[in-house]
Amino acid sequence: MVLEHEHLLEVRALHTTFYTEKGRVKAVEDVSFYVDRGEMVGLVGESGCGKSVTCESIMQLHNRRITEIKGEIFFESQDLLKLKKQQMRNIRGRSISMIFQDPMSSLNPVYTIGDQIVEAIKTHRKIEKNEAMRQAVELLSMTEISSPEEVAKKYPHQLSGGMRQRVLIAIALACQPRLLIADEPTTALDVTIQSQILDLLVQFKKTLDMGIILITHDLGVVAEVCSRVIVMYAGEIVEEGTVESIFTKPLHPYTRGLLLAMPQIQGDRNCKLKVIKGVVPSLFNLPRGCRFAPRCDYSTQICAEKHPELTALDSGQMVRCWHYQKLLKEARINDSICDASARG
Amino acid sequence: MENPDTFYDGSKRIKSEIKKENQRLFMRRLLANKSLLIGGIILIIIGLIAILGPSFLSNTPYQIFAEERLSAPSREFIFGTDNMGRDLLSRVIFGARVSLFVGLMASGVTALVGLMVGLYASYYRFLDHILMRICDGLMAFPAILLALAIMAALGANALNVIVALSIVMIPTVARVIRSAALVVQEQTFIEAIKAQGAGSFRVIWVHIAPNVLSHLIIQATYVFAISIIIEASLSFMGVGIPAPDPSWGNIIYEGKIHITRAWWMTLFPGAFILSTVIALNLFGDGLRDFLDPYTIN
């Protein structure tokens, strides 16, 4: 394997382990992926599958004492895991920014919006307070917030959820990062605001040539804005590919299940949504073989016994399943949706 | 319609009216809070007596009127005189200065050190174990006993009283601040600030500290009240403020043996201690309700 460092971010064999009082938890295991400039990559999976942990590992926001991060995280050709504390701090906020899930608690309640953006600017650049405030207002207006000068003087509790998320985006963009990690940025917002925020992200991706990792459990969002999708399950990647390939021919039963669980606007309204039975296995007690096997319709003897490897297909799609060829043979997912649910 | 400004975006006149309305609401909340109001008024009165009182006095607290020893309250000596023939009014007022000064300093030092200990204990796990075990150790002793032991070791003077009181009180404040800070740290904005590249010093002092400030202010008022009681107790036991300087505690101490003949030596300083401590506690309770946004109705 030739090392290619031309990607903006390349994560190789990332293992994140927490040492908790209950024991060792392997929250993320053998995760590898890359993000290019000007590209939005979706990271999908249900709660607790390691999406957020993966991104927090990139930023190294976990308590170092109880967390072990192994592997390599190349960002612009330097391994973030080899950096010193101070060097990593210079990366955070300047080169890589993060937007958090809950806009309600992601702002410090005791400072005004303007002050908080100014702080984000002044953390990495030595400029005058007045100039920083001017830039803060400019950033706010970039996020299409109405009357940015007024908003800058307000406290977080005076703003709505959508406005706060715009403020958080402004803070994240304060130093024009090359990579933006958006951890479920639209989950706490209603649908109309959701699409506005997504439009903003798409727009900034283009104008600033940023790479964006979009963590979400909403496949609709992914289909709309991402170019590639990574599907995670129980701490590992189960499928990866372009949006088109994942949505038209998902090769992992889990991805398939997620798609079938999604309501379709076109097509037969009477066909029922299909649920994935069961819950994500506890990370303390993972199945020996394939982690999805207990919930999988396709599982056979081998699934319970041997852990499948991530297999790359000619098309570039990657899948971690013993039976992907069986799924490959099946027709396009859209055609088979109603058949599948009729069967189930 | 996600901009609350749509309502406010009228003329400047409307804006100033909103400002006035907010001020009215603030005043109404202040006035509705009886304990804060009463406690505050009593504290202001006692404070004014301590600061301005001496300039209205005709006698110094050390001046001895030998023939007038243990005389009952009269027009000349409003609070009577003590066993040495000193004007009790003057001694109680100067005693207020000493007691309030000691209490204020003790609560100030306690608040500052308690804030530091609490914040760092909440932020660094290894410091947490060390600092909290020290606090446990200090809290295992009854406050008075510990203060007494420290005074015995250091010697009786006003500075040492402040030191002893601070050592006794810091653990309580540190624990309150630690638990409040732990709650603040669980909020996403702390993680968000770290993700912006902020160092631990900034996270602790710029972002966590202001969010625990209300807890600190409330604790400081309680510490102030307890400091006055402990200082009085220490002086009463003869290890506090040394004679001839007056403090509420040592005036009561001197009056102890004359209590059957000269009740005023015990009553007046006692009444001052009582009213100050009650006022401080009322004020602290009121402040807690006032600063806690969830009690607004």
XYZ file of C-alpha atoms in Angstrom:
641
model
C 0.000 0.000 0.000
C 1.426 3.311 -1.040
C 1.049 6.110 1.437
C -0.947 8.839 -0.166
C -0.886 12.045 1.763
C -2.606 14.226 -0.758
C -5.911 13.869 1.050
C -6.835 16.697 3.392
C -7.508 14.233 6.172
C -6.630 10.605 6.199
C -7.470 8.406 9.134
C -5.729 5.041 9.206
C -6.599 2.161 11.472
C -7.993 4.358 14.224
C -8.675 2.558 17.490
C -10.177 4.515 20.367
C -10.451 2.740 23.676
C -11.885 4.117 26.904
C -10.810 2.734 30.235
C -13.893 3.191 32.370
C -14.750 1.995 35.832
C -16.836 -0.779 34.289
C -13.962 -1.944 32.149
C -12.400 -1.369 28.771
C -14.604 -0.092 25.971
C -13.442 -0.237 22.393
C -15.570 2.612 21.116
C -13.940 2.789 17.704
C -12.094 -0.079 16.054
C -9.974 -0.098 12.938
C -11.580 2.893 11.278
C -9.925 4.236 8.136
C -11.241 6.864 5.800
C -10.248 10.067 4.072
C -11.684 13.476 3.303
C -10.594 15.717 0.455
C -10.743 19.469 0.090
C -14.100 20.782 -1.005
C -15.771 17.500 -0.239
C -18.551 16.663 2.170
C -18.440 13.178 3.632
C -21.365 11.745 5.542
C -20.729 9.632 8.628
C -23.883 7.660 9.309
C -25.040 5.247 11.957
C -27.411 4.941 14.874
C -26.715 6.323 18.340
C -23.685 4.901 20.063
C -22.034 3.471 16.965
C -18.886 5.578 17.339
C -19.527 8.433 14.911
C -18.910 11.190 17.423
C -16.062 9.350 19.122
C -14.290 9.061 15.760
C -14.461 12.807 15.254
C -13.588 13.665 18.817
C -10.575 11.389 18.412
C -9.470 13.447 15.420
C -9.698 16.556 17.608
C -8.357 14.650 20.632
C -10.958 16.120 22.908
C -11.163 13.106 25.180
C -9.628 12.936 28.600
C -6.138 11.628 27.874
C -5.926 9.734 31.105
C -8.745 7.317 30.348
C -8.572 7.265 26.565
C -6.197 5.430 24.306
C -6.109 6.490 20.671
C -4.117 4.284 18.315
C -3.565 4.553 14.604
C -2.656 7.464 12.388
C -4.553 10.630 11.639
C -2.882 12.501 8.822
C -4.055 16.038 8.416
C -2.226 17.920 5.674
C 0.506 15.303 5.852
C 1.185 15.524 9.568
C 0.099 12.901 12.042
C -2.135 14.630 14.601
C -1.573 11.852 17.106
C 2.157 12.605 17.173
C 1.711 16.309 17.884
C 2.445 17.885 21.235
C -0.389 19.303 23.328
C 0.415 22.884 22.328
C 0.690 22.038 18.616
C -2.641 20.229 18.746
C -4.198 23.286 20.381
C -3.032 25.390 17.452
C -4.767 22.993 15.068
C -8.052 23.047 16.957
C -10.221 25.921 15.859
C -7.653 27.175 13.350
C -7.256 24.288 10.899
C -9.985 21.961 12.094
C -13.230 23.272 13.573
C -16.177 21.522 15.040
C -19.887 22.263 15.250
C -21.728 20.464 17.992
C -25.050 18.776 18.070
C -26.828 20.838 20.672
C -26.856 24.537 19.825
C -28.692 25.243 23.076
C -25.781 24.351 25.343
C -22.857 24.969 23.017
C -22.558 28.651 23.864
C -21.356 30.021 27.171
C -24.409 31.674 28.778
C -22.419 34.443 30.492
C -20.906 36.106 27.427
C -22.472 37.925 24.495
C -22.442 36.346 21.046
C -20.001 38.979 19.790
C -17.571 38.334 22.638
C -17.632 34.613 21.983
C -16.869 35.016 18.288
C -14.163 37.555 19.101
C -12.643 35.019 21.455
C -12.602 32.391 18.730
C -10.841 34.847 16.419
C -8.356 36.093 18.996
C -7.399 32.592 20.122
C -5.438 32.104 16.940
C -4.756 35.585 15.629
C -3.290 38.636 17.270
C -5.577 41.449 16.230
C -7.203 44.449 17.860
C -10.426 43.929 19.743
C -12.302 46.402 17.515
C -11.094 44.742 14.356
C -12.024 41.334 15.768
C -15.506 42.593 16.595
C -15.877 43.951 13.076
C -14.907 40.541 11.716
C -17.290 38.849 14.134
C -20.189 40.860 12.756
C -19.013 40.033 9.243
C -18.953 36.326 10.093
C -22.454 36.594 11.485
C -23.701 38.258 8.339
C -22.044 35.475 6.304
C -24.301 33.022 8.092
C -27.271 35.032 6.826
C -28.423 35.985 10.286
C -30.651 39.048 10.255
C -29.303 42.231 11.875
C -25.886 40.798 12.839
C -24.836 43.930 14.764
C -27.784 43.480 17.105
C -27.220 39.744 17.491
C -23.576 40.329 18.439
C -24.733 42.290 21.493
C -27.136 39.604 22.654
C -26.699 36.719 25.051
C -27.256 33.113 23.922
C -30.571 32.738 25.776
C -32.029 35.567 23.699
C -31.591 33.611 20.471
C -33.558 30.775 18.919
C -32.029 27.372 18.186
C -31.543 28.128 14.506
C -29.839 31.428 15.264
C -27.549 29.791 17.798
C -26.556 27.158 15.266
C -25.694 29.977 12.847
C -23.615 31.595 15.577
C -21.824 28.281 16.155
C -21.111 28.049 12.446
C -19.745 31.598 12.547
C -17.482 30.601 15.446
C -16.347 27.472 13.631
C -15.505 29.507 10.530
C -13.767 32.278 12.481
C -10.283 31.211 11.448
C -11.237 29.759 8.061
C -10.499 26.130 8.873
C -9.586 23.635 6.172
C -11.656 20.919 7.773
C -15.016 21.277 9.468
C -16.489 18.518 11.568
C -20.227 18.964 11.917
C -21.566 16.650 14.614
C -25.277 16.344 13.900
C -25.606 20.068 13.249
C -29.267 19.901 12.332
C -30.625 17.277 14.706
C -31.982 19.746 17.238
C -33.562 22.005 14.631
C -36.851 21.938 12.802
C -36.995 20.964 9.155
C -37.039 24.372 7.485
C -34.116 25.634 9.543
C -32.382 22.319 8.921
C -32.303 22.851 5.183
C -31.138 26.453 5.585
C -28.241 25.347 7.774
C -27.317 22.588 5.332
C -27.402 25.070 2.457
C -25.007 27.256 4.430
C -22.606 24.359 4.929
C -22.722 23.482 1.235
C -22.118 27.096 0.340
C -19.107 27.436 2.667
C -17.725 24.145 1.436
C -17.583 25.689 -2.034
C -16.451 29.215 -1.203
C -13.816 28.257 1.370
C -12.831 24.965 -0.289
C -13.288 23.201 3.024
C -13.519 19.519 3.675
C -16.548 18.715 5.796
C -17.345 15.620 7.811
C -21.063 15.546 8.420
C -22.066 13.252 11.252
C -25.731 12.382 11.122
C -28.253 9.630 11.439
C -30.484 11.231 8.840
C -29.916 9.552 5.478
C -32.084 12.154 3.782
C -29.584 14.829 4.784
C -26.709 12.744 3.490
C -28.354 12.154 0.125
C -28.918 15.856 -0.237
C -25.477 17.288 0.527
C -22.755 14.632 0.687
C -20.649 13.110 -2.031
C -19.508 10.059 -0.106
C -20.991 8.122 2.791
C -19.388 6.081 5.551
C -21.747 3.828 7.464
C -20.680 2.833 10.959
C -22.038 0.126 13.196
C -20.902 -0.789 16.720
C -17.597 1.055 16.437
C -16.510 -0.044 12.979
C -17.121 0.923 9.379
C -19.508 -1.493 7.714
C -19.874 0.187 4.358
C -18.370 3.044 2.444
C -19.035 4.438 -0.993
C -20.379 7.298 -3.054
C -23.839 8.547 -2.213
C -25.126 7.181 -5.459
C -23.805 3.674 -4.965
C -24.864 3.479 -1.325
C -28.363 4.648 -2.067
C -28.920 2.575 -5.168
C -27.089 -0.621 -4.301
C -26.339 -0.889 -0.591
C -24.265 -4.007 -0.052
C -24.449 -4.301 3.710
C -27.698 -5.522 5.247
C -27.438 -2.764 7.857
C -27.256 0.022 5.272
C -30.077 -1.665 3.461
C -32.074 -1.771 6.680
C -31.460 1.932 7.264
C -32.674 2.763 3.757
C -35.732 0.575 4.073
C -36.557 2.247 7.360
C -36.747 5.568 5.558
C -40.077 6.779 4.189
C -40.124 7.225 0.427
C -41.851 10.168 -1.137
C -42.209 8.506 -4.507
C -43.617 5.059 -4.956
C -46.193 3.061 -3.131
C -47.400 4.907 -0.038
C -49.022 1.782 1.309
C -45.840 -0.174 1.716
C -44.859 -0.335 5.365
C -41.576 0.950 6.733
C -39.299 -1.829 7.750
C -37.579 -1.695 11.119
C -34.253 -3.203 12.028
C -35.016 -5.586 14.854
C -33.150 -5.420 18.122
C -30.644 -2.879 19.428
C -26.970 -2.069 18.960
C -24.944 -4.600 20.970
C -23.247 -3.358 24.117
C -19.624 -2.448 23.475
C -18.735 -4.419 26.594
C -20.174 -7.562 25.107
C -19.791 -7.693 21.343
C -20.726 -10.730 19.276
C -17.759 -12.866 18.298
C -18.475 -12.888 14.597
C -20.117 -10.153 12.593
C -21.409 -7.480 14.955
C -24.597 -7.078 13.013
C -25.315 -10.807 12.764
C -27.858 -11.032 15.632
C -30.056 -8.464 13.898
C -29.429 -9.510 10.337
C -31.912 -11.227 8.020
C -29.093 -12.675 5.949
C -27.004 -14.096 8.755
C -25.743 -17.644 8.506
C -23.361 -19.872 10.436
C -20.255 -18.060 9.262
C -21.607 -14.668 10.412
C -21.862 -15.851 13.985
C -18.393 -17.354 13.983
C -16.072 -15.199 11.954
C -15.680 -11.468 11.916
C -15.835 -10.195 8.313
C -13.182 -7.878 6.900
C -13.850 -4.647 5.057
C -13.713 -5.687 1.385
C -13.078 -3.241 -1.412
C -15.017 -3.732 -4.615
C -13.920 -2.727 -8.092
C -16.364 0.169 -8.017
C -14.535 1.617 -4.989
C -17.346 0.723 -2.647
C -16.248 -1.024 0.546
C -18.333 -3.415 2.566
C -17.908 -5.560 5.669
C -20.216 -8.521 5.085
C -19.883 -12.217 4.229
C -22.891 -12.111 1.947
C -22.433 -8.907 -0.001
C -22.460 -10.767 -3.274
C -25.938 -12.010 -2.519
C -27.032 -8.417 -1.992
C -25.156 -7.322 -5.088
C -27.241 -9.675 -7.194
C -30.471 -8.206 -5.994
C -31.878 -5.453 -8.096
C -31.635 -1.754 -7.423
C -32.856 -0.997 -3.960
C -35.636 1.280 -5.114
C -37.205 -1.539 -7.083
C -36.963 -4.003 -4.286
C -38.199 -1.864 -1.432
C -41.768 -2.971 -1.572
C -40.815 -6.549 -2.348
C -38.577 -6.606 0.695
C -41.163 -5.177 3.031
C -43.830 -7.436 1.578
C -41.602 -10.371 2.352
C -40.834 -9.171 5.866
C -39.641 34.095 11.826
C -36.655 33.170 13.855
C -35.465 36.639 14.634
C -36.787 37.989 17.926
C -35.740 41.395 16.692
C -38.772 41.677 14.482
C -40.651 42.834 17.551
C -37.941 45.179 18.692
C -36.953 46.699 15.413
C -39.181 49.707 15.824
C -38.011 53.194 16.615
C -35.486 54.117 19.272
C -38.365 55.209 21.472
C -39.693 51.660 21.660
C -36.233 50.371 22.507
C -35.811 52.759 25.416
C -39.261 51.802 26.620
C -38.278 48.148 26.584
C -35.175 49.039 28.561
C -37.303 50.873 31.105
C -39.706 47.968 31.272
C -36.797 45.611 31.947
C -35.578 47.888 34.722
C -39.074 47.923 36.203
C -39.175 44.122 36.128
C -35.767 44.000 37.799
C -36.912 46.354 40.557
C -40.104 44.386 41.018
C -38.166 41.158 41.436
C -35.850 42.905 43.874
C -38.731 44.274 45.925
C -40.634 40.986 45.841
C -37.638 39.288 47.419
C -38.333 40.133 51.062
C -35.402 38.350 52.652
C -32.904 39.953 50.290
C -34.435 43.349 50.983
C -34.638 43.069 54.779
C -31.233 41.410 55.079
C -29.707 44.029 52.823
C -31.214 46.963 54.733
C -30.049 45.654 58.114
C -26.563 45.030 56.707
C -26.388 48.539 55.284
C -27.444 50.020 58.637
C -24.846 47.973 60.546
C -22.237 48.843 57.943
C -23.031 52.541 58.234
C -22.835 52.348 62.035
C -19.407 50.726 61.797
C -18.101 53.209 59.240
C -19.690 56.493 60.308
C -20.497 55.749 63.966
C -17.091 56.624 65.456
C -17.238 60.231 64.203
C -20.362 60.830 66.328
C -18.863 59.351 69.477
C -17.634 61.542 72.300
C -15.592 58.782 74.000
C -12.896 56.523 72.600
C -13.241 52.806 73.347
C -10.107 52.911 75.525
C -10.971 55.946 77.684
C -11.531 54.881 81.312
C -14.068 56.536 83.608
C -12.988 54.861 86.831
C -15.876 56.159 88.964
C -18.480 55.093 86.413
C -17.573 51.396 86.331
C -20.480 49.054 85.502
C -22.994 51.902 85.358
C -26.302 51.099 83.726
C -27.363 52.660 80.410
C -28.019 56.352 80.930
C -28.118 59.525 78.879
C -24.346 59.919 79.191
C -23.504 56.285 78.474
C -26.289 55.039 76.237
C -25.148 51.390 76.410
C -23.733 51.792 79.962
C -20.083 51.185 80.877
C -18.021 48.048 81.357
C -16.131 46.718 84.345
C -13.181 49.043 83.643
C -15.423 52.079 83.225
C -15.139 52.293 79.413
C -18.014 53.570 77.268
C -19.801 50.425 76.003
C -21.433 52.195 73.022
C -18.031 53.211 71.759
C -16.616 49.732 72.365
C -19.509 48.010 70.586
C -19.201 50.312 67.563
C -15.437 49.905 67.354
C -16.026 46.198 67.975
C -18.324 46.202 64.943
C -15.447 47.520 62.875
C -13.164 44.743 64.078
C -15.753 41.973 63.777
C -16.981 43.065 60.356
C -13.437 43.560 59.092
C -12.369 40.122 60.273
C -15.519 38.549 58.830
C -15.155 40.346 55.515
C -11.493 39.466 55.135
C -12.101 35.855 56.149
C -14.943 35.451 53.666
C -12.902 37.167 50.958
C -9.862 34.936 51.454
C -12.089 31.869 51.781
C -13.989 32.694 48.612
C -10.815 33.269 46.622
C -8.956 30.175 47.791
C -12.129 28.074 47.801
C -12.809 29.107 44.201
C -9.311 28.141 43.152
C -9.318 24.821 44.977
C -12.822 23.961 43.748
C -12.127 24.831 40.121
C -8.833 22.980 39.884
C -10.191 19.982 41.759
C -13.078 19.762 39.324
C -10.849 20.129 36.273
C -7.957 17.812 37.098
C -8.848 14.376 38.350
C -5.534 13.746 40.117
C -5.719 17.091 41.943
C -9.312 16.274 42.835
C -8.278 13.272 44.897
C -5.527 15.131 46.728
C -7.420 18.372 47.387
C -10.686 16.730 48.369
C -8.977 14.355 50.814
C -7.312 17.370 52.450
C -10.738 19.017 52.635
C -12.213 15.841 54.140
C -9.478 15.903 56.764
C -10.140 19.532 57.651
C -13.900 18.991 57.727
C -13.543 16.039 60.084
C -12.835 18.455 62.927
C -15.562 20.648 64.391
C -14.979 24.165 63.031
C -14.542 25.801 66.431
C -12.124 23.154 67.650
C -9.978 23.466 64.552
C -10.002 27.259 64.711
C -9.091 27.059 68.392
C -6.172 24.753 67.663
C -4.892 26.977 64.860
C -5.175 30.086 67.076
C -3.351 28.310 69.869
C -0.565 27.454 67.465
C -0.330 30.845 65.756
C -1.042 33.180 68.682
C -3.929 35.574 69.226
C -4.179 38.543 66.883
C -6.576 39.788 64.209
C -4.508 38.513 61.259
C -4.273 35.022 62.714
C -8.030 35.010 63.343
C -8.523 35.650 59.618
C -6.058 32.890 58.738
C -7.694 30.416 61.122
C -11.207 31.236 59.907
C -10.153 30.844 56.273
C -8.560 27.457 56.867
C -11.698 26.276 58.617
C -14.085 27.509 55.913
C -12.210 26.817 52.671
C -13.194 23.127 52.442
C -16.940 23.885 52.463
C -16.668 26.533 49.765
C -14.273 24.415 47.707
C -16.731 21.518 47.701
C -19.668 23.660 46.626
C -17.620 25.246 43.836
C -16.259 21.872 42.757
C -19.687 20.336 42.368
C -21.049 23.415 40.585
C -18.035 23.433 38.261
C -18.464 19.739 37.484
C -21.986 20.473 36.288
C -20.769 23.351 34.113
C -18.050 21.172 32.602
C -20.556 18.623 31.419
C -22.139 21.219 29.146
C -21.262 21.179 25.488
C -19.924 24.712 25.415
C -16.855 23.689 27.393
C -16.082 20.984 24.837
C -16.819 23.493 22.084
C -14.355 25.948 23.576
C -11.691 23.268 23.824
C -12.400 22.429 20.186
C -11.641 26.070 19.397
C -8.156 25.545 20.738
C -8.483 27.152 24.154
C -5.965 26.156 26.815
C -6.918 24.829 30.231
C -6.227 28.142 31.977
C -8.711 29.965 29.750
C -11.274 27.213 30.003
C -11.085 27.289 33.797
C -10.935 31.021 34.472
C -12.742 32.587 31.539
C -15.441 30.004 30.956
C -16.055 27.913 34.051
C -15.415 30.501 36.779
C -18.074 33.055 35.701
C -20.642 30.265 35.591
C -20.068 29.321 39.229
C -19.858 32.905 40.447
C -23.409 33.017 41.798
C -22.675 29.982 43.963
C -19.526 31.671 45.196
C -21.255 34.935 46.125
C -23.932 33.086 48.075
C -21.366 30.951 49.871
C -19.353 34.065 50.707
C -22.303 35.629 52.544
C -22.790 32.472 54.621
C -19.074 32.306 55.349
C -19.232 35.939 56.436
C -21.994 35.098 58.935
C -20.245 32.020 60.310
C -16.944 33.926 60.516
C -18.538 36.502 62.795
C -19.858 33.769 65.070
C -16.577 31.859 65.175
C -14.579 35.051 65.699
C -16.883 35.937 68.589
C -16.515 32.432 69.983
C -12.733 32.562 69.728
C -12.638 35.966 71.399
C -15.017 34.686 74.038
C -12.593 31.879 74.761
C -9.757 34.367 74.930
C -7.882 33.331 71.795
C -9.438 35.789 69.344
C -8.915 39.522 69.202
C -6.701 40.332 72.213
C -7.658 43.029 74.768
C -7.772 45.984 74.969
C -9.001 46.090 71.341
C -12.758 45.632 71.403
C -14.559 42.964 69.409
C -18.109 41.769 69.964
C -16.772 38.465 71.230
C -14.348 39.792 73.800
C -16.835 42.373 75.121
C -19.197 39.491 75.903
C -16.264 37.574 77.373
C -15.483 40.458 79.742
C -19.161 40.812 80.595
C -19.541 37.133 81.411
C -18.556 37.386 85.075
C -20.664 40.523 85.591
C -23.753 39.211 83.829
C -25.910 39.255 86.993
C -25.003 42.863 87.779
C -24.381 44.346 84.324
C -26.629 42.672 81.725
C -25.869 45.428 79.217
C -22.305 44.183 78.735
C -23.702 40.948 77.294
C -26.919 42.165 75.707
C -25.690 44.914 73.371
C -22.790 43.129 71.664
C -24.900 39.967 71.630
C -27.744 41.815 69.918
C -25.334 43.115 67.281
C -23.948 39.645 66.591
C -27.445 38.239 66.355
C -28.791 40.892 64.018
C -25.711 40.828 61.784
C -25.763 37.057 61.441
C -29.508 36.926 60.819
C -29.205 39.727 58.274
C -26.364 37.941 56.486
C -28.298 34.689 56.353
C -31.426 36.432 55.087
C -29.321 38.233 52.526
C -27.666 34.984 51.422
C -31.013 33.188 51.084
C -32.479 36.107 49.192
C -29.458 36.299 46.931
C -29.727 32.607 46.153
C -33.331 33.034 45.032
C -32.509 36.210 43.185
C -29.579 34.773 41.231
C -31.276 31.478 40.429
C -33.219 32.052 37.212
C -35.530 29.122 37.936
C -37.216 30.886 40.815
C -38.566 33.685 38.640
C -42.318 33.469 38.495
